[in-house]
XYZ file of C-alpha atoms in Angstrom:
557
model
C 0.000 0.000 0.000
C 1.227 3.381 -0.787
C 2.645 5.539 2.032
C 0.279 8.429 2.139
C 2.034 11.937 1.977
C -1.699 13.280 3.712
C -0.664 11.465 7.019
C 1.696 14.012 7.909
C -1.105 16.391 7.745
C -4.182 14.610 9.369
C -2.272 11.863 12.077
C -1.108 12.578 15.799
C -1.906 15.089 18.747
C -0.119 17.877 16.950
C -2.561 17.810 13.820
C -5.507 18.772 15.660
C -5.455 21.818 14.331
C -5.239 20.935 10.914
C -8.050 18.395 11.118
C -9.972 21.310 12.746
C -9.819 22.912 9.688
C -10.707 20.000 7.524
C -13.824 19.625 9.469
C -14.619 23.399 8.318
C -14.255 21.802 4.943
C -17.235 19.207 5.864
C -15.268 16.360 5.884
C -16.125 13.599 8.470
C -13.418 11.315 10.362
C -14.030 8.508 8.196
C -13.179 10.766 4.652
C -9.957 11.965 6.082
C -8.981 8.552 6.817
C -8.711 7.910 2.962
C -6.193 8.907 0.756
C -6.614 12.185 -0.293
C -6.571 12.897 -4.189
C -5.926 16.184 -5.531
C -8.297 16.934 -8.319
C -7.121 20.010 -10.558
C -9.278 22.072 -12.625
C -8.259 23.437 -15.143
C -12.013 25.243 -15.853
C -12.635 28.263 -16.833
C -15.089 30.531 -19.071
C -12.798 31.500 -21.717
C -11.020 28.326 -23.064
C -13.729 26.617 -25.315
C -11.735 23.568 -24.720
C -12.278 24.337 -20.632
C -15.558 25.861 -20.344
C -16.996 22.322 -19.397
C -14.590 20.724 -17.841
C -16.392 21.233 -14.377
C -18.743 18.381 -15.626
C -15.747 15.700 -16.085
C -14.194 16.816 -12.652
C -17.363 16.018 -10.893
C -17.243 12.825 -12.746
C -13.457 11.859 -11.445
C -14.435 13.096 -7.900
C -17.569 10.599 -8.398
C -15.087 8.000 -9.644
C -12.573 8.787 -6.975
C -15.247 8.924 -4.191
C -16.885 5.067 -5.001
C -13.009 3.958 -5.357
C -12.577 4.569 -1.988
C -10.775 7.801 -2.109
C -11.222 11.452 -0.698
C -11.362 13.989 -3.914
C -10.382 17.707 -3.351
C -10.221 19.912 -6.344
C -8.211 22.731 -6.739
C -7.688 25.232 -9.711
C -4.934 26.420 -12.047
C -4.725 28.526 -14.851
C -4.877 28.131 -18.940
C -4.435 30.005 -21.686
C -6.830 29.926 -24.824
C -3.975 29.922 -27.504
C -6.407 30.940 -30.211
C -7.759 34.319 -28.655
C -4.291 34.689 -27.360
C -2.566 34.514 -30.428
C -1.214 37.733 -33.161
C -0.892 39.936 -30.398
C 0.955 40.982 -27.135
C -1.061 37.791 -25.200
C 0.980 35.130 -27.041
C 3.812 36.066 -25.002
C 2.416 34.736 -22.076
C 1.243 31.066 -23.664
C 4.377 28.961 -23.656
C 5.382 30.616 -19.855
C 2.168 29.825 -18.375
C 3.178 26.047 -18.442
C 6.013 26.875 -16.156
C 2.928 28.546 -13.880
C 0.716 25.094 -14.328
C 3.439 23.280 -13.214
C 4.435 25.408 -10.282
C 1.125 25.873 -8.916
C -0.013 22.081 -8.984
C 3.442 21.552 -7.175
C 2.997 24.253 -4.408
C -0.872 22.997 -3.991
C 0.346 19.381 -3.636
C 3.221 19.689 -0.932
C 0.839 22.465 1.275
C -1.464 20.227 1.412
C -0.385 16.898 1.767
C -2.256 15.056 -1.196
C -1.566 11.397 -1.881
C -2.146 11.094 -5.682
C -3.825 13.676 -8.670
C -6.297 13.274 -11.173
C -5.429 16.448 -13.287
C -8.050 17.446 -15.728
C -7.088 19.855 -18.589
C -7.810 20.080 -22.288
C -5.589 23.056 -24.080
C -2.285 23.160 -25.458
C 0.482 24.699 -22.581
C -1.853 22.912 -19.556
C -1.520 19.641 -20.478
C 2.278 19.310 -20.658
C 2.493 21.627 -17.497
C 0.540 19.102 -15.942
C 2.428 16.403 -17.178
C 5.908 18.096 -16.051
C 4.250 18.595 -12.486
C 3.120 14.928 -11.951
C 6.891 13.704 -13.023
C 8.797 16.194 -10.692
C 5.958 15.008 -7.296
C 6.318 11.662 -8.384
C 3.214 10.611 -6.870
C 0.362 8.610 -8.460
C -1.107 10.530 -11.302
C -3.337 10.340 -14.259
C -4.086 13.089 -16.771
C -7.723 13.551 -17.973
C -8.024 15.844 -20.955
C -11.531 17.278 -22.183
C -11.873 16.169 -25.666
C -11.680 17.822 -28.995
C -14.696 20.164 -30.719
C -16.819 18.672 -33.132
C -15.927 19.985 -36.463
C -18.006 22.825 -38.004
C -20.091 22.572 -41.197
C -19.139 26.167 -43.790
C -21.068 26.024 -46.767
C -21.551 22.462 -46.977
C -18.164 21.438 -46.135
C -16.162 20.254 -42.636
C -14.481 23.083 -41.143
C -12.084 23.817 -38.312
C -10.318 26.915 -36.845
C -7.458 26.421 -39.025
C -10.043 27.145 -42.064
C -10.873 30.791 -40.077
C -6.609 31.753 -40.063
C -6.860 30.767 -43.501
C -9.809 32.770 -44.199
C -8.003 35.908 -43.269
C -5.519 35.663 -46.615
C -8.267 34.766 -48.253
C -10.253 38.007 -47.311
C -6.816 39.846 -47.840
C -6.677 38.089 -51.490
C -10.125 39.314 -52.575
C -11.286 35.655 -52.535
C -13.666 35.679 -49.750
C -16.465 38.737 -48.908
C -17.163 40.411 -45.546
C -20.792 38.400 -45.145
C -18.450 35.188 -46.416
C -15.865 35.864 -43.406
C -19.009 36.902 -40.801
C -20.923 32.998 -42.111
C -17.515 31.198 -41.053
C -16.389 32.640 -37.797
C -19.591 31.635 -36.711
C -19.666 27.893 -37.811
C -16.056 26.532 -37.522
C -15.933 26.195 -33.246
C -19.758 24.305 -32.714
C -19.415 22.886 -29.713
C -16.757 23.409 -26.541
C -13.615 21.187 -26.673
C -10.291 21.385 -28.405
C -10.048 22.898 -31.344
C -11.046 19.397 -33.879
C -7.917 18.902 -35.881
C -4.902 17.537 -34.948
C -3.695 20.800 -33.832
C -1.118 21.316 -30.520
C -3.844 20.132 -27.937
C -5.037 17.408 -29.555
C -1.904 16.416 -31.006
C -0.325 16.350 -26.893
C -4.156 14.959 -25.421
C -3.020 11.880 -28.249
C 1.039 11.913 -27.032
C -0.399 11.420 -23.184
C -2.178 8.683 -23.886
C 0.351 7.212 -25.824
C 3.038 7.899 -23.051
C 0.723 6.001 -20.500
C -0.329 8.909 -18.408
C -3.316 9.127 -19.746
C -6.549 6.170 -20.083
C -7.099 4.584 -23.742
C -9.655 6.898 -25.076
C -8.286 10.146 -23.726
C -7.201 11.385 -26.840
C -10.180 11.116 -29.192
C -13.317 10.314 -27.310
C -15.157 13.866 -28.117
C -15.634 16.658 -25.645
C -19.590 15.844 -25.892
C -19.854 12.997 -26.101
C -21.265 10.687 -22.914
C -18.587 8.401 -23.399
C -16.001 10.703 -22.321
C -17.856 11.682 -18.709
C -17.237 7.544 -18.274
C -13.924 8.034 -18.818
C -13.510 10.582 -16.240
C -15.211 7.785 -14.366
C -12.967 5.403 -15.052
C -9.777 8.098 -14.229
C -11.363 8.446 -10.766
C -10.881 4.536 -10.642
C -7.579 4.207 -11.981
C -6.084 6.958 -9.635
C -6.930 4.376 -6.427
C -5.570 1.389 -8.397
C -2.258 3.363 -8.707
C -2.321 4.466 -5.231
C -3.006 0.956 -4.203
C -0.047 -0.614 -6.328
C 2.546 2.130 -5.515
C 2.375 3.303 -9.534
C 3.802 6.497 -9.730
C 4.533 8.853 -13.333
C 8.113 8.075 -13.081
C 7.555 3.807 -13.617
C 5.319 5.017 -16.629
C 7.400 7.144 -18.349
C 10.376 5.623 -19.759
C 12.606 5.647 -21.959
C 10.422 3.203 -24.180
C 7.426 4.943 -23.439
C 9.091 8.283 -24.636
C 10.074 6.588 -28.188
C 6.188 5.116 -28.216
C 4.862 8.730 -27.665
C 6.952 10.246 -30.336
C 5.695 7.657 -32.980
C 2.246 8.286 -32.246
C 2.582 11.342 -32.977
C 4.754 11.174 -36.371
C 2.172 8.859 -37.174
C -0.530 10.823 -36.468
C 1.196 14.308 -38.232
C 0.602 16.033 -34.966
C 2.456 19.767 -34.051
C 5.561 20.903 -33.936
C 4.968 21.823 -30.485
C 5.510 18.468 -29.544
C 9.098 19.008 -29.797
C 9.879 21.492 -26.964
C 6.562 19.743 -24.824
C 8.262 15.690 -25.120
C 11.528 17.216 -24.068
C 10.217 19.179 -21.058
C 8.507 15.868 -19.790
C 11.271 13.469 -20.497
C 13.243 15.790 -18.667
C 11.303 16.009 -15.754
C 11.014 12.325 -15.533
C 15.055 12.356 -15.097
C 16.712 11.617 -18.507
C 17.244 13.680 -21.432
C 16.276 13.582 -25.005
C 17.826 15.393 -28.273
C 16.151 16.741 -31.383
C 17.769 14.155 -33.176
C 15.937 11.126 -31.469
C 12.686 12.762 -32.648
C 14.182 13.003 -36.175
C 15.166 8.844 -35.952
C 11.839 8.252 -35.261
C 10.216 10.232 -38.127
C 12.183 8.457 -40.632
C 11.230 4.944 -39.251
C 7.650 5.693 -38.406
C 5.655 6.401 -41.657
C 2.640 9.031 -40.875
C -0.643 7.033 -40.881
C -3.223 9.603 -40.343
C -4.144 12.798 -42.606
C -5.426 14.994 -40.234
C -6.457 18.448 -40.310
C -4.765 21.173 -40.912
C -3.146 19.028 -43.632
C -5.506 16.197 -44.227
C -9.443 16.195 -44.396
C -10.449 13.892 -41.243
C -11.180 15.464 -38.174
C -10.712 14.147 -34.182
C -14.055 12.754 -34.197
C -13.486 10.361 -37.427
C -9.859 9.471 -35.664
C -12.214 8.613 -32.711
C -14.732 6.519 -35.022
C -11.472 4.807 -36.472
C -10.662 3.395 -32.842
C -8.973 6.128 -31.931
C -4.733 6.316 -30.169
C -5.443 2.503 -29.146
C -5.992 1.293 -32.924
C -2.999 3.340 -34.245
C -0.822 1.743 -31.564
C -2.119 -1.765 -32.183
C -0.979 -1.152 -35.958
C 2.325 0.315 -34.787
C 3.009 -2.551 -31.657
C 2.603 -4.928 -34.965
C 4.820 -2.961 -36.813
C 7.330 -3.183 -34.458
C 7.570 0.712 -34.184
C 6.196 0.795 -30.535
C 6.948 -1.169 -27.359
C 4.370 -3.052 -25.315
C 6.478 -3.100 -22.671
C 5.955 0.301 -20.674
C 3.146 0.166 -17.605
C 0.041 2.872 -18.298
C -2.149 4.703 -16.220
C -4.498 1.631 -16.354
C -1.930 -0.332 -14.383
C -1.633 -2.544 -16.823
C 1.187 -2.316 -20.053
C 0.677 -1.006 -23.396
C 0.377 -4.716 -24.397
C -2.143 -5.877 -22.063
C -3.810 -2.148 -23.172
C -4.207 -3.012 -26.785
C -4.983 -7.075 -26.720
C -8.062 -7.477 -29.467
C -7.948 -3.355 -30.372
C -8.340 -2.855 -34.156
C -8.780 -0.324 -36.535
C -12.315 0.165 -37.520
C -11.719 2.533 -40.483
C -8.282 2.011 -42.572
C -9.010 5.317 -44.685
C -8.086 7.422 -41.332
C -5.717 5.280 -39.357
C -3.959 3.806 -43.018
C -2.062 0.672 -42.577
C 1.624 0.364 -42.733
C 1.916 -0.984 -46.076
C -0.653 2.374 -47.565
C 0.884 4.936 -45.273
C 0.077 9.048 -46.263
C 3.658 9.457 -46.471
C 6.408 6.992 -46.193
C 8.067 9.171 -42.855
C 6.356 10.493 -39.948
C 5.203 14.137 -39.581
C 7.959 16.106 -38.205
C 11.532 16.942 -39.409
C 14.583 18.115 -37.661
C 16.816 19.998 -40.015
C 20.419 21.880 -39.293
C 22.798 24.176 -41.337
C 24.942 27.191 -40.417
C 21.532 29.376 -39.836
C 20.481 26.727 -37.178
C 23.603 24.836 -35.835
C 21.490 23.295 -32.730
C 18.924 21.924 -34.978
C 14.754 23.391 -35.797
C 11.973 21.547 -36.966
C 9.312 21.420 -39.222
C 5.996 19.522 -40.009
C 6.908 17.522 -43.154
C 3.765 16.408 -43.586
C 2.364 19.596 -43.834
C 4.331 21.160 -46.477
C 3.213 20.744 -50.593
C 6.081 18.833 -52.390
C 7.198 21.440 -54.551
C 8.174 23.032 -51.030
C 9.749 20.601 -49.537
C 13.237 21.866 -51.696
C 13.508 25.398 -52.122
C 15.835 28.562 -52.358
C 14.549 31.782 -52.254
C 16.273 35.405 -51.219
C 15.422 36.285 -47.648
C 12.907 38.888 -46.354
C 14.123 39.580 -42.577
C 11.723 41.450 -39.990
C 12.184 41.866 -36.232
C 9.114 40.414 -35.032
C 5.657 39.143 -36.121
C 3.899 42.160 -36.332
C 6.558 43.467 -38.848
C 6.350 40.510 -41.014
C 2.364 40.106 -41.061
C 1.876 43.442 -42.093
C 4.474 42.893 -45.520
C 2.180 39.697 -45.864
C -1.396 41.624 -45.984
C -0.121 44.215 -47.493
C 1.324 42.024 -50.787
C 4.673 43.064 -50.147
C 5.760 38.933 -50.273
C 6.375 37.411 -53.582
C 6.643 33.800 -55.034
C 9.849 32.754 -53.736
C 10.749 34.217 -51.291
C 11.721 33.045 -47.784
C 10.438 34.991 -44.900
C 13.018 35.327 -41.917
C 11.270 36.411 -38.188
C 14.120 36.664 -35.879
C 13.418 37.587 -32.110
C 10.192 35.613 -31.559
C 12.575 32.965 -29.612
C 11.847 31.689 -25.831
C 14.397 34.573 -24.681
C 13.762 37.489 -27.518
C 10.228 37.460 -27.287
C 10.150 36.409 -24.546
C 7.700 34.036 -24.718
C 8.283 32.280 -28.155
C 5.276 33.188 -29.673
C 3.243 30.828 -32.264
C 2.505 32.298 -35.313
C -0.476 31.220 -37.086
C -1.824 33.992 -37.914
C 1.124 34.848 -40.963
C 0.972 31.323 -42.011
C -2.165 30.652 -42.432
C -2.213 34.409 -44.301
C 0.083 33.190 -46.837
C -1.899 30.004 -47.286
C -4.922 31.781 -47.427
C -3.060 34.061 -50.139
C -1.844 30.969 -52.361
C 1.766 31.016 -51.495
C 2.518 28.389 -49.345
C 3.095 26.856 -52.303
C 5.999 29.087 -52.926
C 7.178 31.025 -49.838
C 8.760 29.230 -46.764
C 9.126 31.019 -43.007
C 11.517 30.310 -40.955
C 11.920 31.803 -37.616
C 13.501 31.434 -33.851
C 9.277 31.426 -32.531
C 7.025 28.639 -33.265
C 3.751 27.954 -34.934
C 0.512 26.593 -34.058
C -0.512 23.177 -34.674
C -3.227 24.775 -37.158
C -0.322 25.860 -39.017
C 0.824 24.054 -42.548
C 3.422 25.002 -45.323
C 7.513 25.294 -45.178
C 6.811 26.912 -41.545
C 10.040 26.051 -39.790
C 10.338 27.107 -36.508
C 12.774 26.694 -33.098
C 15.228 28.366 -35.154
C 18.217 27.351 -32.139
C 20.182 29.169 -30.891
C 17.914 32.379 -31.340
C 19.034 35.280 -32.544
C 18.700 36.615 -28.651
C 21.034 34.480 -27.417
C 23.444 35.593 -30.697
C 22.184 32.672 -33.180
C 23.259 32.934 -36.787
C 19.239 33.451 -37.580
C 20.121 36.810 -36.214
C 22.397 37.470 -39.266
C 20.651 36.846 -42.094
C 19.900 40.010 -44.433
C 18.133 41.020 -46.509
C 18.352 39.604 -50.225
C 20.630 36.390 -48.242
C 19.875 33.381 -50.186
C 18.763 30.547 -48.163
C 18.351 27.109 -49.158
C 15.861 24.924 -47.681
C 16.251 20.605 -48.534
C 13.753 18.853 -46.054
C 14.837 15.731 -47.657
C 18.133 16.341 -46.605
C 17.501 17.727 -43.292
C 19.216 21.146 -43.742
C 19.037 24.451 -43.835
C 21.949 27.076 -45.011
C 22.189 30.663 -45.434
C 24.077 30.618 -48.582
C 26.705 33.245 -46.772
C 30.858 32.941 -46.668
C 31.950 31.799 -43.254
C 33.940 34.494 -43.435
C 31.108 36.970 -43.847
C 28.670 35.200 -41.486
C 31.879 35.701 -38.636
C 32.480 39.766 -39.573
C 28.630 39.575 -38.851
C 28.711 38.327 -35.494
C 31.793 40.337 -34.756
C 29.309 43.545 -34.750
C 26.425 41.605 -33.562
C 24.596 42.692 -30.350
C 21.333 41.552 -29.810
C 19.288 43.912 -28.371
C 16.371 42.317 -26.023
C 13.293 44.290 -26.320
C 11.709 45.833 -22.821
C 8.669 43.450 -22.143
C 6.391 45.744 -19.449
C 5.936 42.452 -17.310
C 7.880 41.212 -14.273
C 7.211 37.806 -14.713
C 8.187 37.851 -18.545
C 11.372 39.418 -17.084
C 11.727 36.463 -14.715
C 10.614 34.014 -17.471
C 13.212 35.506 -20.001
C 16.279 35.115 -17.219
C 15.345 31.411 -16.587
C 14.379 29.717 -20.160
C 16.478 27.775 -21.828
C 16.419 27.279 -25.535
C 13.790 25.901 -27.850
C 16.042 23.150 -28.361
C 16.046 22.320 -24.966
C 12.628 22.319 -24.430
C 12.417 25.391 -23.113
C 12.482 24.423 -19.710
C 14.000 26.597 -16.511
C 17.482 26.669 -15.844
C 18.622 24.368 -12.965
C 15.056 21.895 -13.228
């Protein structure tokens, strides 16, 4: 039986204080007995993927209660990436996960809690959470909300990706006012994650391949019935842990690091995924590089064409048999291991035993893959000596090889207004520099210029690249995590200009097509300049992050 961390709060002469208290709370003697579970809530009334998450909590607390268990829920923060994003809120998306992580950890050791059921849905909470339960090391499992139904425009399936897009489109002449006001209003139906296999979904899928989440948690839609049973079910699972001794760090491995980044080079999921699977592996005590995500890739062919790039949707990778089917294909492959323990106490083996795929035109098999490599790509060259990434599977093939003369601007704004105002031509290769973790600070994601210049036609023939990030709505030659930045004094801080740079994805690389002997007169004169940010915790944030490379994670963790 696990050794509960609440008897230090609630046993012996000297805690009758503290149980005074708890009978404030309306607990009775025989509920403190229990082991206490820390229920976090990520609600709140802003976040469509959150706004109904107080429904599933109730559900774990029901789940935890019949278990045997004591639930207490507590808050913490999230960030709505979507309303956050093109403006000065971005800054604040990737450093609230630091916040997420810090406040589930200063809740948990206050208060004494034995084990958490963390319930979250949106893009920076759900690795924050997943950092958090791998530094307490205590039994945890990770609940997330579901994704959105898609919407219906003009006859068609439509996401929030298909809004961005919209906006070049509007720019371009190709979509009227009335055209713009019928869309906003029918891509986001219903609450839950944005539907495509954007950076929520895309990390909801990872955690349940990791083993930190139940089977289901991925796909199972935000309204749909089934997922209040798996909040159930989570409620369940967390007193099974507690009762075996099961805690994050047994789950995630090694092997169950490799098995989350092949579902999600399988599934084409964000780019994101590559400072988030870092941060977690970290905090679970070992350390991956950029290049193991890359060896996976090339092994792992991408099964699933999801939205933004593909035309299915969560709720047909759901109908499909959802994160369980794709890694019943892959365990048969031989791409995943069936070896690591999950959340259900059981191991990915035991997890997938009869699981099939119920629809082969969304979860392809092996031998009919989308494409023949998995969804993201590592690249390096003199512009990016530590290494930045890109979703392959996202970008047309007559982009996947190009050279074009660079168009530099400090900063998104800078570069978003030359797109909508036409000032980008076929070609070219758009260069943001100071959008990194440090020169932001922040390291915003950028959807809104590419989904402009798909929305304009020319992400068949303009590639970004920049030391920020992108969305997981975001398709085209986006590269991004441009490491080191050009805040720290990264070569992306010395392009120019008119610079030719030449992009091979094939090839992995990326090379400003500069002397060495220029590039080091350059740097000689270089001094990056960090922008004021008005905030005291972006301050803090921008002394403590390390590079995108890295994971962006805090010095000294």
């Amino acid at each position: 039986m696990y050794t509960k961390n609440s008897d230090s709060v609630k046993i012996g002469v000297e805690r009758a204080p503290h149980r005074s208290l708890l009978y404030a709370d309306g607990f009775a003697d025989w509920e403190i007995e229990r082991p206490w579970v820390g229920v976090v809530n990520a609600a709140n009334a802003i976040i469509p993927g959150h706004n109904h998450l107080g429904i599933l909590v109730q559900a774990v607390k029901d789940g935890v209660y019949a278990a045997g268990g004591l639930p207490i829920e507590f808050p913490t923060i999230g960030v709505c990436d979507g309303i956050a994003m093109n403006h000065r809120g971005m800054k604040y998306s990737l450093p609230s996960r630091e916040l997420v992580k810090d406040t589930i950890e200063t809740m948990t050791y206050a208060h004494g809690f034995d084990a958490l059921v963390m319930v979250t849905n949106c893009d920076k909470i759900i690795p924050g959470m997943a950092m958090s339960a791998l530094s307490l090391n205590i039994p945890s499992v990770i609940l997330s909300g579901g994704p959105m139904l898609p919407g219906l425009y003009k006859g068609r399936r439509a996401d929030l990706s298909s809004i961005f897009e919209g906006v070049g489109k509007s720019i371009a002449g190709d979509m009227t006012e009335n055209d713009m006001r019928e869309m906003e209003r029918s891509v986001c139906p219903t609450c839950g994650s944005c539907a495509g296999m954007f950076t929520a979904n895309t990390m909801n899928c990872v955690l349940e391949a990791l083993g930190l989440a139940l089977p289901g948690n991925g796909a199972i839609p935000a309204v749909y019935s089934e997922r209040v049973r798996l909040a159930k079910d989570a409620g369940r699972a967390i007193m099974n842990l507690i009762e075996r001794n099961v805690c994050p760090r047994d789950i995630v491995t090694p092997d169950a690091i490799n098995n989350a980044l092949a579902v999600d080079v399988a599934l084409g999921g964000s780019t994101n995924t590559c400072l988030h699977i870092p941060a977690i592996a970290h905090h679970a005590g070992f350390d991956i590089a950029l290049s193991l995500v890359d060896e996976v890739s090339r092994r792992t062919p991408h099964l699933c064409g999801m939205s933004p790039a593909g035309s299915h949707f969560m709720v047909d990778l759901h109908h499909a048999g959802g994160i369980p089917a794709l890694m019943a294909q892959l365990l048969e492959g031989g791409l995943v291991s069936g070896k690591p323990l999950t959340a259900t106490g059981r191991t990915v083996a035991e997890n997938l035993e009869g699981v099939r795929v119920l629809d082969p035109e969304v979860i392809r098999p092996l031998s009919n893959p989308v494409h023949t490599e998995g969804g993201l790509a590592i690249l390096h060259g003199n512009i990016a000596p530590k290494g930045c990434v890109v979703k392959q599977s996202a970008v047309l093939p007559e982009m996947m090889k190009h050279e074009g003369p660079a168009r530099v601007f400090d900063g998104e704004e800078a570069a978003f207004e030359a797109i909508s105002s036409r000032k980008i031509k076929p070609g070219d290769v758009i260069v943001i520099i100071n959008e990194g973790p440090k020169g932001g600070p922040g390291m915003r994601e950028m959807l809104l210029p590419t989904s402009t210049l798909a929305g304009l036609g020319l992400d068949s023939s303009v590639a970004l690249i920049t030391d920020g990030r992108f969305s997981g709505a975001s398709r085209g030659a986006s590269i991004g995590h441009v490491s080191p930045e050009a805040a720290s004094g990264g070569p992306i801080g010395l392009a120019r200009d008119g610079d030719i740079v030449r992009i091979d994805i094939i090839a992995r690389s990326i090379e400003l097509a500069v002397s060495d002997e220029e590039l080091a007169s350059r740097a000689s004169k270089n001094k990056p300049a960090l922008k004021p940010t008005g905030s005291p915790y972006l301050d803090r944030y921008r002394e403590n992050v390390t590079s995108g490379a890295d994971g962006a994670i805090f010095k000294g963790e």
